[in-house]
Coordinates of C-alpha atoms in Angstrom, one line a residue:
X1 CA -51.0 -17.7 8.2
X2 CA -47.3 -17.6 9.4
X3 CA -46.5 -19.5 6.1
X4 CA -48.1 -16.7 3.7
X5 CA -46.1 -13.9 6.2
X6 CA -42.8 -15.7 5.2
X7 CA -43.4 -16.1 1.8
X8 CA -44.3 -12.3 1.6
X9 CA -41.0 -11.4 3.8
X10 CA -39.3 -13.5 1.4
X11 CA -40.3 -11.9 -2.1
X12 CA -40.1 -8.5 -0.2
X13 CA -36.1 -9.4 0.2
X14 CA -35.8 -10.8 -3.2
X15 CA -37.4 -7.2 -5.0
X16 CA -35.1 -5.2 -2.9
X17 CA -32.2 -7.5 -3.7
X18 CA -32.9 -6.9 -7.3
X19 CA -33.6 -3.5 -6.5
X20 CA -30.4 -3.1 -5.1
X21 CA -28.5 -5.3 -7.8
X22 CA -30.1 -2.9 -10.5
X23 CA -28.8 0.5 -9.0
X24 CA -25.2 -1.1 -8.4
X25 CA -25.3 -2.6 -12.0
X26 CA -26.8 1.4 -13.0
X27 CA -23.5 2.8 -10.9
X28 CA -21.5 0.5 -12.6
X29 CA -22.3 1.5 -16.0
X30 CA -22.5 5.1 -15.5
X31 CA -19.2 5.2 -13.9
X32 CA -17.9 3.3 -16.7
X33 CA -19.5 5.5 -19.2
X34 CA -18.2 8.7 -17.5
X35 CA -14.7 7.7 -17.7
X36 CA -14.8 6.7 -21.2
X37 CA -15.9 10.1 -22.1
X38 CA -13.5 12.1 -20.2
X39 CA -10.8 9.9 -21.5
X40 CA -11.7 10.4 -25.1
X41 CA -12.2 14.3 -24.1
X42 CA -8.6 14.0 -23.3
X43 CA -7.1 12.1 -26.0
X44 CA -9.3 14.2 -28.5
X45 CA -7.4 17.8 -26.2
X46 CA -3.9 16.1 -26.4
X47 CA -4.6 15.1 -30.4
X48 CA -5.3 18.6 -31.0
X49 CA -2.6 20.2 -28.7
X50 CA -0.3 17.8 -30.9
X51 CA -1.3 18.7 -34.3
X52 CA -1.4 22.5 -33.4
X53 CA 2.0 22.7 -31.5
X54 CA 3.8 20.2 -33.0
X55 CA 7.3 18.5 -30.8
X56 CA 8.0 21.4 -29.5
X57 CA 5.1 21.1 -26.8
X58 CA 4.2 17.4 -26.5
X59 CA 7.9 15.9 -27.1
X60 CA 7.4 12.4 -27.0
X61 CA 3.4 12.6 -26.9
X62 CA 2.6 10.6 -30.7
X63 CA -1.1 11.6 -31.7
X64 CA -3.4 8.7 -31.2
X65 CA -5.8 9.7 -34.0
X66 CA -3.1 11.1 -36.7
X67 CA -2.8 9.8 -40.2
X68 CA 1.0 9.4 -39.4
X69 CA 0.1 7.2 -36.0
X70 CA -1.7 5.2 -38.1
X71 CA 0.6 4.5 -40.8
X72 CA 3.3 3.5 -38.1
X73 CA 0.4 0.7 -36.8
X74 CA 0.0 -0.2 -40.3
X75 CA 3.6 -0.8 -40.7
X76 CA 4.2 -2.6 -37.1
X77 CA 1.7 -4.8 -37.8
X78 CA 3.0 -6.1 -41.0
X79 CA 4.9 -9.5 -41.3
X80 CA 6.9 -8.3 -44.5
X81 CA 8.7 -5.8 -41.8
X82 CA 11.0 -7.2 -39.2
X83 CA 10.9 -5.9 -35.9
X84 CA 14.3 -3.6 -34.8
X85 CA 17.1 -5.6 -33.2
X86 CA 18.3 -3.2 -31.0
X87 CA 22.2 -4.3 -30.6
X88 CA 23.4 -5.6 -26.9
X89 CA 24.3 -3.0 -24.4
X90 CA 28.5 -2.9 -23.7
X91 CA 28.5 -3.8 -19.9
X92 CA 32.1 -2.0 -18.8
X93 CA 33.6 -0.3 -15.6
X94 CA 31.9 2.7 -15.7
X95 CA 35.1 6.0 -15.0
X96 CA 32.8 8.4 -14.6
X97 CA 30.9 10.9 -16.5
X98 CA 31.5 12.9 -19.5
X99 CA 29.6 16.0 -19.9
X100 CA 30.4 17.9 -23.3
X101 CA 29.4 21.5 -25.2
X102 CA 30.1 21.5 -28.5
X103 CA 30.4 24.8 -30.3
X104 CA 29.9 26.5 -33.7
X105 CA 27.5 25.5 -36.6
X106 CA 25.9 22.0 -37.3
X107 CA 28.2 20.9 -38.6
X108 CA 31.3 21.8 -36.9
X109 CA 29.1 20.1 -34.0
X110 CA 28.3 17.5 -35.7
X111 CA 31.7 16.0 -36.1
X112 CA 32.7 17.3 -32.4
X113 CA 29.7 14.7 -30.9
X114 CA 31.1 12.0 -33.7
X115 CA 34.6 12.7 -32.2
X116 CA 33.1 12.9 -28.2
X117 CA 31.3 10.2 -28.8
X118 CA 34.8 8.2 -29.5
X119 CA 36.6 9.5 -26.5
X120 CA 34.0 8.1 -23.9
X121 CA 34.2 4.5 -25.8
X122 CA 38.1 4.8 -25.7
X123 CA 38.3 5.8 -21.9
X124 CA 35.3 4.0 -20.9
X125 CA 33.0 6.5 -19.5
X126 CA 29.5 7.4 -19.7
X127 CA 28.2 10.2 -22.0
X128 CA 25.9 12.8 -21.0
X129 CA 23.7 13.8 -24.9
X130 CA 25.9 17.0 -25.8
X131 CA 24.5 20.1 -25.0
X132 CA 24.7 22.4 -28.3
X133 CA 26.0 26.0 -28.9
X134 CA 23.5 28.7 -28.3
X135 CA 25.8 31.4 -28.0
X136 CA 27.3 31.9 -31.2
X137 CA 26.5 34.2 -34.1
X138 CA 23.4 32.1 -35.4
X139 CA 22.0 32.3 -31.6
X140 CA 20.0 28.8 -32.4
X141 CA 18.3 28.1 -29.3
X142 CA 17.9 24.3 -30.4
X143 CA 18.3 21.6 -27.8
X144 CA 20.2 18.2 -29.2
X145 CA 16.2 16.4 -29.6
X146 CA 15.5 19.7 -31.7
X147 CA 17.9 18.7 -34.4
X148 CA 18.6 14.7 -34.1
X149 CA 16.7 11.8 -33.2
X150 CA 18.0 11.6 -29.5
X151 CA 16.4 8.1 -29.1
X152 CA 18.4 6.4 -31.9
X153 CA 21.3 7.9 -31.3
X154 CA 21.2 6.8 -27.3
X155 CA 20.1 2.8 -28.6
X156 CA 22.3 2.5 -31.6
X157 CA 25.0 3.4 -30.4
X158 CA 24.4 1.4 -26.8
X159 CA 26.9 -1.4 -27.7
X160 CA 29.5 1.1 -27.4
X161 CA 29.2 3.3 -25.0
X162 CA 26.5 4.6 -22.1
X163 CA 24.7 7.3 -23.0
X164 CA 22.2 9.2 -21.1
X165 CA 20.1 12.1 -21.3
X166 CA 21.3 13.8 -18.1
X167 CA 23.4 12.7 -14.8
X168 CA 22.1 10.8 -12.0
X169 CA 20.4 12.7 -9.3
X170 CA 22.9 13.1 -7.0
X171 CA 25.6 14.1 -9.7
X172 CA 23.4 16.4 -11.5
X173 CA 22.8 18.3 -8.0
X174 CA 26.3 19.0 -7.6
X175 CA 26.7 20.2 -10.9
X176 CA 23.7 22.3 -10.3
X177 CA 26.4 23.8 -7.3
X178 CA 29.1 24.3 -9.5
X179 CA 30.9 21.5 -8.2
X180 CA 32.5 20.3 -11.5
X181 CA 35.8 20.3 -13.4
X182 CA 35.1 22.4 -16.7
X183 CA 38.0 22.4 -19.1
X184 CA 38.6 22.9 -23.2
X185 CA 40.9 20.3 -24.5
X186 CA 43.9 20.7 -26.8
X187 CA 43.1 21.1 -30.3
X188 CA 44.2 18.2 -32.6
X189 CA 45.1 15.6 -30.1
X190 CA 45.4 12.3 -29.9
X191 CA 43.7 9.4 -27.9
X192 CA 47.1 9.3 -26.0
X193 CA 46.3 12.4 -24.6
X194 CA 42.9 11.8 -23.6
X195 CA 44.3 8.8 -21.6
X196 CA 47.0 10.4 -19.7
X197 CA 45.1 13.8 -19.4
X198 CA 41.6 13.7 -19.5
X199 CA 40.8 10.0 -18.0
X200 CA 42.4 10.6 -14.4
X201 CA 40.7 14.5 -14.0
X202 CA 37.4 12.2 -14.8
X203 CA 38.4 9.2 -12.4
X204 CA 38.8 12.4 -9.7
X205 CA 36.0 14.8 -10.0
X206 CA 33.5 12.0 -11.1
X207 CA 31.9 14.1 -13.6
X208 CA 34.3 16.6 -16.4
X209 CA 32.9 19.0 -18.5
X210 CA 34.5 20.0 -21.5
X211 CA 33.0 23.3 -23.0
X212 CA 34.4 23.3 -26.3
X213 CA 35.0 20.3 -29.3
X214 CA 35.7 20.9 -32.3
X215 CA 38.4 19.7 -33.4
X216 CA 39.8 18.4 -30.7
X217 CA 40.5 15.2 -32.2
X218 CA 43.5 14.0 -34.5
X219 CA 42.4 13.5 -38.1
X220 CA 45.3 11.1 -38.4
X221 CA 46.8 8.3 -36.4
X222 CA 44.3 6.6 -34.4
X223 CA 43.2 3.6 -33.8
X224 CA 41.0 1.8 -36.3
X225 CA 38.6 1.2 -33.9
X226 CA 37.9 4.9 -33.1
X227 CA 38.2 5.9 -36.6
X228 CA 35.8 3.1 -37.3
X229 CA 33.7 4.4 -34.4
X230 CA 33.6 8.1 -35.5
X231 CA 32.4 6.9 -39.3
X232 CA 29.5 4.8 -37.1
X233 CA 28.5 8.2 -35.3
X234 CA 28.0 10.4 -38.4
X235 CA 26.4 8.3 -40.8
X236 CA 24.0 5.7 -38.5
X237 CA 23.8 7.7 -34.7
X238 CA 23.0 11.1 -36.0
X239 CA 19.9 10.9 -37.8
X240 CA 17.6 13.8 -38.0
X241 CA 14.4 14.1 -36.4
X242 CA 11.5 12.5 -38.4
X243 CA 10.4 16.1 -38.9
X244 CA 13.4 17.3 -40.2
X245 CA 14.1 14.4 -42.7
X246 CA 10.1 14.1 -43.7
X247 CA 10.7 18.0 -45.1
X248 CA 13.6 17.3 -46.7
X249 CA 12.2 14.4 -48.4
X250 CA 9.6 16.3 -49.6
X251 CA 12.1 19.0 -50.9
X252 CA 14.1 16.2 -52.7
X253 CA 10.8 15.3 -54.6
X254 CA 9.5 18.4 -55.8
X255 CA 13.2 18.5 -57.4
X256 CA 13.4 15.4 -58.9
X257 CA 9.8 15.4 -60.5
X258 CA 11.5 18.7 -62.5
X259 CA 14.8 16.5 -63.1
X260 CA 18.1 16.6 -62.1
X261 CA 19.6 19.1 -59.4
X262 CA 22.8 20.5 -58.5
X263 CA 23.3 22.2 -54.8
X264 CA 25.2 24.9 -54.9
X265 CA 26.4 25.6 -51.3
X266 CA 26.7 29.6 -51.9
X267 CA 28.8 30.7 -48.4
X268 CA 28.5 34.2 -49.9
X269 CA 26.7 35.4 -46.6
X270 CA 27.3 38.5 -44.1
X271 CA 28.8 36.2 -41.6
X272 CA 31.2 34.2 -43.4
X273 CA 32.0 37.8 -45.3
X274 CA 32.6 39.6 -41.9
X275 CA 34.9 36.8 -40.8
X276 CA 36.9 36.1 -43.8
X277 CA 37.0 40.0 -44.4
X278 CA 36.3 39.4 -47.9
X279 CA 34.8 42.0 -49.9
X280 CA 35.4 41.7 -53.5
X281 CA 32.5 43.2 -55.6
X282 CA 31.2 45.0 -52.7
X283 CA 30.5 48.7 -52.1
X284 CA 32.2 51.1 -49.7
X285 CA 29.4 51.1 -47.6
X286 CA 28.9 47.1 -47.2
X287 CA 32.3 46.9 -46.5
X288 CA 31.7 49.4 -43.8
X289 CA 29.2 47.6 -42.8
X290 CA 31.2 43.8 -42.7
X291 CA 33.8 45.8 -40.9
X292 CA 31.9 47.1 -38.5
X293 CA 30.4 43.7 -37.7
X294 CA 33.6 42.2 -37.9
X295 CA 35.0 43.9 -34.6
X296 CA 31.4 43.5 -32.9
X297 CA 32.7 40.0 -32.0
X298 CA 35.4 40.0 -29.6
X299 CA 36.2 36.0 -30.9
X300 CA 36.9 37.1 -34.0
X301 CA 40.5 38.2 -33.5
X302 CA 41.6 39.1 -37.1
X303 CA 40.3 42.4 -37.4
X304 CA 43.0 44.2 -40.1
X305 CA 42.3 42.4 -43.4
X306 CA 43.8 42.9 -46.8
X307 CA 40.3 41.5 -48.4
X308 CA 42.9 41.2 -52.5
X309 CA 45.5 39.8 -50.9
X310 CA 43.0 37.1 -48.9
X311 CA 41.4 36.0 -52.3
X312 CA 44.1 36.0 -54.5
X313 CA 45.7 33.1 -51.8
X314 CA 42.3 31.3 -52.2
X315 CA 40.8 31.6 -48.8
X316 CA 37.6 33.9 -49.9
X317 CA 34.8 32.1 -50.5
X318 CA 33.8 33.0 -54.4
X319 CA 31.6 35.7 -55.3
X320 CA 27.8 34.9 -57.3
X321 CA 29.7 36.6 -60.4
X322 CA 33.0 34.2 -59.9
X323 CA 30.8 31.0 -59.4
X324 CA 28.5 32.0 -62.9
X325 CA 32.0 32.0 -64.8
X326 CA 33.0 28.9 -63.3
X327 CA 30.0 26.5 -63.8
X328 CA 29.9 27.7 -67.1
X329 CA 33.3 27.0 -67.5
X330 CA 32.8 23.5 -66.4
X331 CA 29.9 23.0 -69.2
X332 CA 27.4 22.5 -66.4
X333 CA 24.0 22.2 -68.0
X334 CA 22.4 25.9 -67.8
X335 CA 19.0 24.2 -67.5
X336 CA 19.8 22.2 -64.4
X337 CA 18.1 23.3 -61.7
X338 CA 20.2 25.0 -58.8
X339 CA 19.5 24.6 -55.4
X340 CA 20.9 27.3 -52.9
X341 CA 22.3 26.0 -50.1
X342 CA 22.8 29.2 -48.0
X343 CA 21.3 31.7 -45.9
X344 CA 20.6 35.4 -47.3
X345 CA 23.3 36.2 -50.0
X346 CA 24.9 39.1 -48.9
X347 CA 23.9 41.5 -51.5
X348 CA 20.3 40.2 -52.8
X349 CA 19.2 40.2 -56.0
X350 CA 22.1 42.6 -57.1
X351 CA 24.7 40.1 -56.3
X352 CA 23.2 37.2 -57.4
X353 CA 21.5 38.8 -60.8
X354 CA 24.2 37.0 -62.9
X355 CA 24.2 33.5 -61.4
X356 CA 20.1 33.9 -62.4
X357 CA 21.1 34.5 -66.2
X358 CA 23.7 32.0 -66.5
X359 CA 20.8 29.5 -64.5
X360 CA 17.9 30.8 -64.5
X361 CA 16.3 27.4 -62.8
X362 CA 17.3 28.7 -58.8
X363 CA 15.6 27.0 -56.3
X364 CA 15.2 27.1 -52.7
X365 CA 13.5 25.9 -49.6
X366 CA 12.0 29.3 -48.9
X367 CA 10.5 28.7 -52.6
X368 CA 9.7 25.4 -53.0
X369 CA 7.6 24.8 -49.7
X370 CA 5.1 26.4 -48.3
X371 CA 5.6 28.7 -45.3
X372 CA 4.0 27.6 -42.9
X373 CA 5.9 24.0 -43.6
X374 CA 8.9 26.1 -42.4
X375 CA 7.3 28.0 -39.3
X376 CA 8.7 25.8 -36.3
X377 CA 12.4 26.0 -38.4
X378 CA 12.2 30.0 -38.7
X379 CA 14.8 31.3 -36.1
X380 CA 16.8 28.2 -35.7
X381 CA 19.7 28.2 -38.2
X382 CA 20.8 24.7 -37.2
X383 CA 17.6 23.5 -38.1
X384 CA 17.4 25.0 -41.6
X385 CA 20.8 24.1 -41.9
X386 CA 19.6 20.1 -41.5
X387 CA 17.1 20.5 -44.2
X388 CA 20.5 21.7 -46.2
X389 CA 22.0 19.2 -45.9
X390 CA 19.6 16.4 -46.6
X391 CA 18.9 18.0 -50.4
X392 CA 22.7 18.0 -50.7
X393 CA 23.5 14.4 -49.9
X394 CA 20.6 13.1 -52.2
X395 CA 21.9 15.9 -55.1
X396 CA 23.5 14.9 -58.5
X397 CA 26.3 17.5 -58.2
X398 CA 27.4 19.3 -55.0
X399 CA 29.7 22.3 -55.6
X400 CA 30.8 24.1 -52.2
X401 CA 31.9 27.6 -52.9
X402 CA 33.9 27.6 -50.0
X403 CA 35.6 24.6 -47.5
X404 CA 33.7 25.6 -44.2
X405 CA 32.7 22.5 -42.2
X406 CA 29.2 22.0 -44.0
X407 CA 31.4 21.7 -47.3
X408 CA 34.0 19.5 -45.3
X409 CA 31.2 17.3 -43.9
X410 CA 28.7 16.6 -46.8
X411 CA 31.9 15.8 -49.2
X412 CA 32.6 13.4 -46.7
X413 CA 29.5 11.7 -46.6
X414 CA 29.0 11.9 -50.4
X415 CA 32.2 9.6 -50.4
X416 CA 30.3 7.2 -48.2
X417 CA 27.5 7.4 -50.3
X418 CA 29.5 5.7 -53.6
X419 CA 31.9 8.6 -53.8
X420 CA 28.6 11.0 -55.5
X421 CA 30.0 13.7 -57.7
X422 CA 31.5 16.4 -55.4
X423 CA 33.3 19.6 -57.7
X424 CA 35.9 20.8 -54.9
X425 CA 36.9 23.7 -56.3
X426 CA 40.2 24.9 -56.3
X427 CA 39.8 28.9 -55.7
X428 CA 43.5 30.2 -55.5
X429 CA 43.4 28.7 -59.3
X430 CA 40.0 29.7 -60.4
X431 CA 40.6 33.5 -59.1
X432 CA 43.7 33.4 -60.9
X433 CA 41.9 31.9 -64.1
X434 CA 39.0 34.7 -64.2
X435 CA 41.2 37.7 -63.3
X436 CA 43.0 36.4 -67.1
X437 CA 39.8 36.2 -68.4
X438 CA 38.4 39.5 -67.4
X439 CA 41.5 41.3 -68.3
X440 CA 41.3 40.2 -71.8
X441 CA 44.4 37.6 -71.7
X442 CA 41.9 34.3 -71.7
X443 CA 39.8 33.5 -74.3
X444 CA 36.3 32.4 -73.1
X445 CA 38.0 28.7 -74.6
X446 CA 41.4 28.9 -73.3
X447 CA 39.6 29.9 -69.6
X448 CA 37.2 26.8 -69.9
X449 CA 39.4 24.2 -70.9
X450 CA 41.5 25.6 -67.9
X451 CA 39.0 25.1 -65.5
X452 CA 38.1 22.0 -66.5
X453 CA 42.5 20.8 -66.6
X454 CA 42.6 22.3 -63.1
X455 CA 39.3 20.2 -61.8
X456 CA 39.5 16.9 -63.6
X457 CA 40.6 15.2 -60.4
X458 CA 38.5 17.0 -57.8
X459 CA 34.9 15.8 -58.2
X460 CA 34.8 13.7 -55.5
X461 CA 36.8 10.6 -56.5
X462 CA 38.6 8.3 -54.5
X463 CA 41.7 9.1 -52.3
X464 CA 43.7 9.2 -49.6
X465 CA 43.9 12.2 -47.2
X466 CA 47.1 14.4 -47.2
X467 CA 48.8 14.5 -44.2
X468 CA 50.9 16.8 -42.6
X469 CA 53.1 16.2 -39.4
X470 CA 52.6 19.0 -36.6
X471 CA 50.4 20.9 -39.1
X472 CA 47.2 19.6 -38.3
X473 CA 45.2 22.6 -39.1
X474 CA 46.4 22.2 -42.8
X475 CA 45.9 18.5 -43.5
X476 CA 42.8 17.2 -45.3
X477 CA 40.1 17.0 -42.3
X478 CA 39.2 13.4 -41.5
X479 CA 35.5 14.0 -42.2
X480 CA 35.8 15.4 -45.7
X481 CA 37.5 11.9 -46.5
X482 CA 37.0 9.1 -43.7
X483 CA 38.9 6.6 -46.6
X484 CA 39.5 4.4 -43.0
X485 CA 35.4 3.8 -43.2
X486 CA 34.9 3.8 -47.3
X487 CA 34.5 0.7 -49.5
X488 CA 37.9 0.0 -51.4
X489 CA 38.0 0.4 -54.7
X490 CA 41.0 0.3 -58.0
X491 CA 41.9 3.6 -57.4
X492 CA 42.3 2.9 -53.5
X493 CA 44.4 0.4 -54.5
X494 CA 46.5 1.8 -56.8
X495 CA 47.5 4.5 -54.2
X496 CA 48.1 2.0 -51.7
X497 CA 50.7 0.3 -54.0
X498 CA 52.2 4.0 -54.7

């Protein structure tokens, strides 16, 4: 009897063992289950969030479940593709800290981080990622991640110089207090100065600021190195965001599938019109108007400007009319297609109604994608501005109508590129040219094969930059011709022996 008790007590236990065992196990599963939904719930949420609001939102935060995700797997994973070497960090005596905001357009910035960027090496400091102009006429709102890849140009350039996104803690709180040296250097100086001047405010204060910097760097007379350096900034640091170079890619194709395209960088715009205080071809009330806006900007200090006198000396950008007689001038294929590199031409389709018969093949980002391909760019001139400059490096000509620092910086980088045909023209001449022409004293013949005498040597082929001592401001700008960083070639040499 007390044997048949036990054996009962004993499966008893062993069913509410299992029972037990079952429930856990059940627990086990749901819990597992639960958590795999809600994580899927959130991936599927941040997917979405992603694809609807783009960088702006998730910076940083790829989409798990996008096409583009996928291709980047599909890439990683192949053997054919070796994996990034990312170069050794520079281990240094740290000086301090080097906080910079650069100022003007993309491009004038541009060149100002590629010149900051060469200071902190030379003085051995570490550089906080330059803050970008906000205030200026364009008003861009654009952070430095907005327009450039901010994680290539921090591990590129790492065996160089420090680089970091923002100061240590303790630094950044006394910042946040105001307790930091802000100062603009001197324009056009050397690294000398930087060394005697700059280096012992930064080995005091731990942490300078320097709010403006363009050009604050000698084109001539530096090291090799820094030269060197500056060349290594611009064209391998400061690559666009993959945004920014996927659309102009696409751009790029749509025009080549047509054929060849020229860029026409067309600085006929209200700014650059207001500034230069250059009129010609306009009516009394635009140049109201320009004059009006002209002395809205307290920076602007020219404000009495003899607009005839201004372009016959050259420094007018060319007018839609002036730029029709000249590439036709130059025998440039009317069929070619003509991308406008510009914002709104001041004037509309009045001004630019005789460019449009002479090449009737314009083109533009606004026309050639879709709109809601430029929605996140709308608003942020710096980012249109990028997509500019992409189509232009990859162009078969590039014809600036005026020598702003977009003109200055993509001849530059043309050179880099194999010296790619560049027409600089040579407006002082060219005005000179179509006044004759116009007044009846040049013969449509006489005028072309002028033009084309007066440009033979300015498309972009090899040189040396002109230098002038203690007249910086008028010697060729070091990034329209960095011949320090180009490949040599007959021509270099033949100057050299000179």
């Amino acid at each position: 009897m007390g044997l048949k008790v036990t054996a009962l007590t004993d499966s008893r236990v062993e069913k509410l063992k299992s029972s037990m065992l079952s429930k856990s196990r059940m627990k086990l599963w749901m819990i597992r289950v639960t958590t795999s939904v809600l994580l899927w719930i959130c991936l599927v949420q941040l997917t979405i969030l992603g694809e609807t609001w783009g960088p702006r939102v998730l910076k940083g935060w790829p989409s798990c479940l996008s096409q583009e995700s996928a291709g980047l797997l599909a890439v990683k994973s192949s053997d054919e593709v070796p994996a990034r070497v990312l170069p050794p960090k520079r281990v240094y005596r740290n000086n301090g800290y080097l906080m910079v905001s650069c100022n003007g357009g993309l491009n004038q910035m541009r060149s100002a981080i590629c010149d900051m960027v060469a200071i902190a090496r030379y003085l051995n400091v570490t550089l906080i990622v330059p803050g970008l102009d906000k205030t200026s006429f364009w008003a861009d709102p654009s952070e430095f991640q907005d327009i450039f890849d901010i994680d290539h140009f921090i591990m590129s350039l790492r065996d160089e110089v420090r680089i970091l996104k923002e100061l240590p803690p303790r630094l950044k709180r006394r910042v946040e207090l105001g307790m930091i040296h802000t100062m603009a250097p001197i324009s056009w100086s050397d690294n000398s100065y930087y060394h005697n001047q700059i280096l012992p405010l930064i080995r005091k204060y731990k942490v300078v600021h320097l709010n403006r910097t363009d050009a604050r760097l000698a084109n001539n007379g530096q090291p090799m190195e820094i030269q060197k350096l500056r060349c290594r900034v611009n064209f391998g640091a400061l690559k666009f965001t993959p945004q920014i170079e996927e659309l102009g890619r696409k751009v790029v194709r749509i025009l080549r599938q047509k054929g060849p395209f020229m860029v026409l960088h067309l600085r006929y715009e209200m700014d650059m019109l207001a500034f230069s205080g250059c009129t010609q071809g306009c009516s009394h009330k635009e140049v109201e108007e320009l004059t009006r806006m002209r002395y809205a900007y307290p920076w602007w200090k020219e404000k009495i400007i003899n607009s005839d006198l201004k372009r016959r000396d050259g420094l007018c950008p060319l007018t839609p009319e002036e730029t029709a007689l000249t590439l036709r001038a130059l025998d440039i294929d009317p069929s070619i297609q003509v991308y406008i590199a510009a914002g709104e031409i001041y004037g509309g389709e009045r001004r630019m109604a005789s460019l449009g018969a002479a090449y009737p093949n314009l083109a533009r980002k606004e026309t050639l994608l879709d709109p809601s391909e430029l929605m996140f760019f709308q608003n942020h001139s710096s980012q249109m501005a990028a997509l500019d400059y992409l189509v232009s490096l990859e162009s078969d000509i590039f014809v600036p109508t005026y020598d702003g620092n977009m003109a200055k910086v993509v001849e530059g980088h043309r050179r880099y590129l194999g010296y790619k045909k560049t027409i600089l023209l040579d407006r002082r001449h060219l005005v000179d040219l179509i006044d004759q022409h116009n007044a009846g004293s040049l013969t449509w013949d006489e005028f072309s094969t002028a033009v084309k005498e007066a440009h033979a040597e300015r498309m972009g082929n090899p040189t040396k930059r002109l230098v002038i001592q203690d007249k910086p401001k008028e010697e060729d700008y070091f990034y329209s011709n960095p011949w320090e960083c180009l490949e040599p070639s007959y021509e270099d040499e033949t100057l050299s022996s000179m």
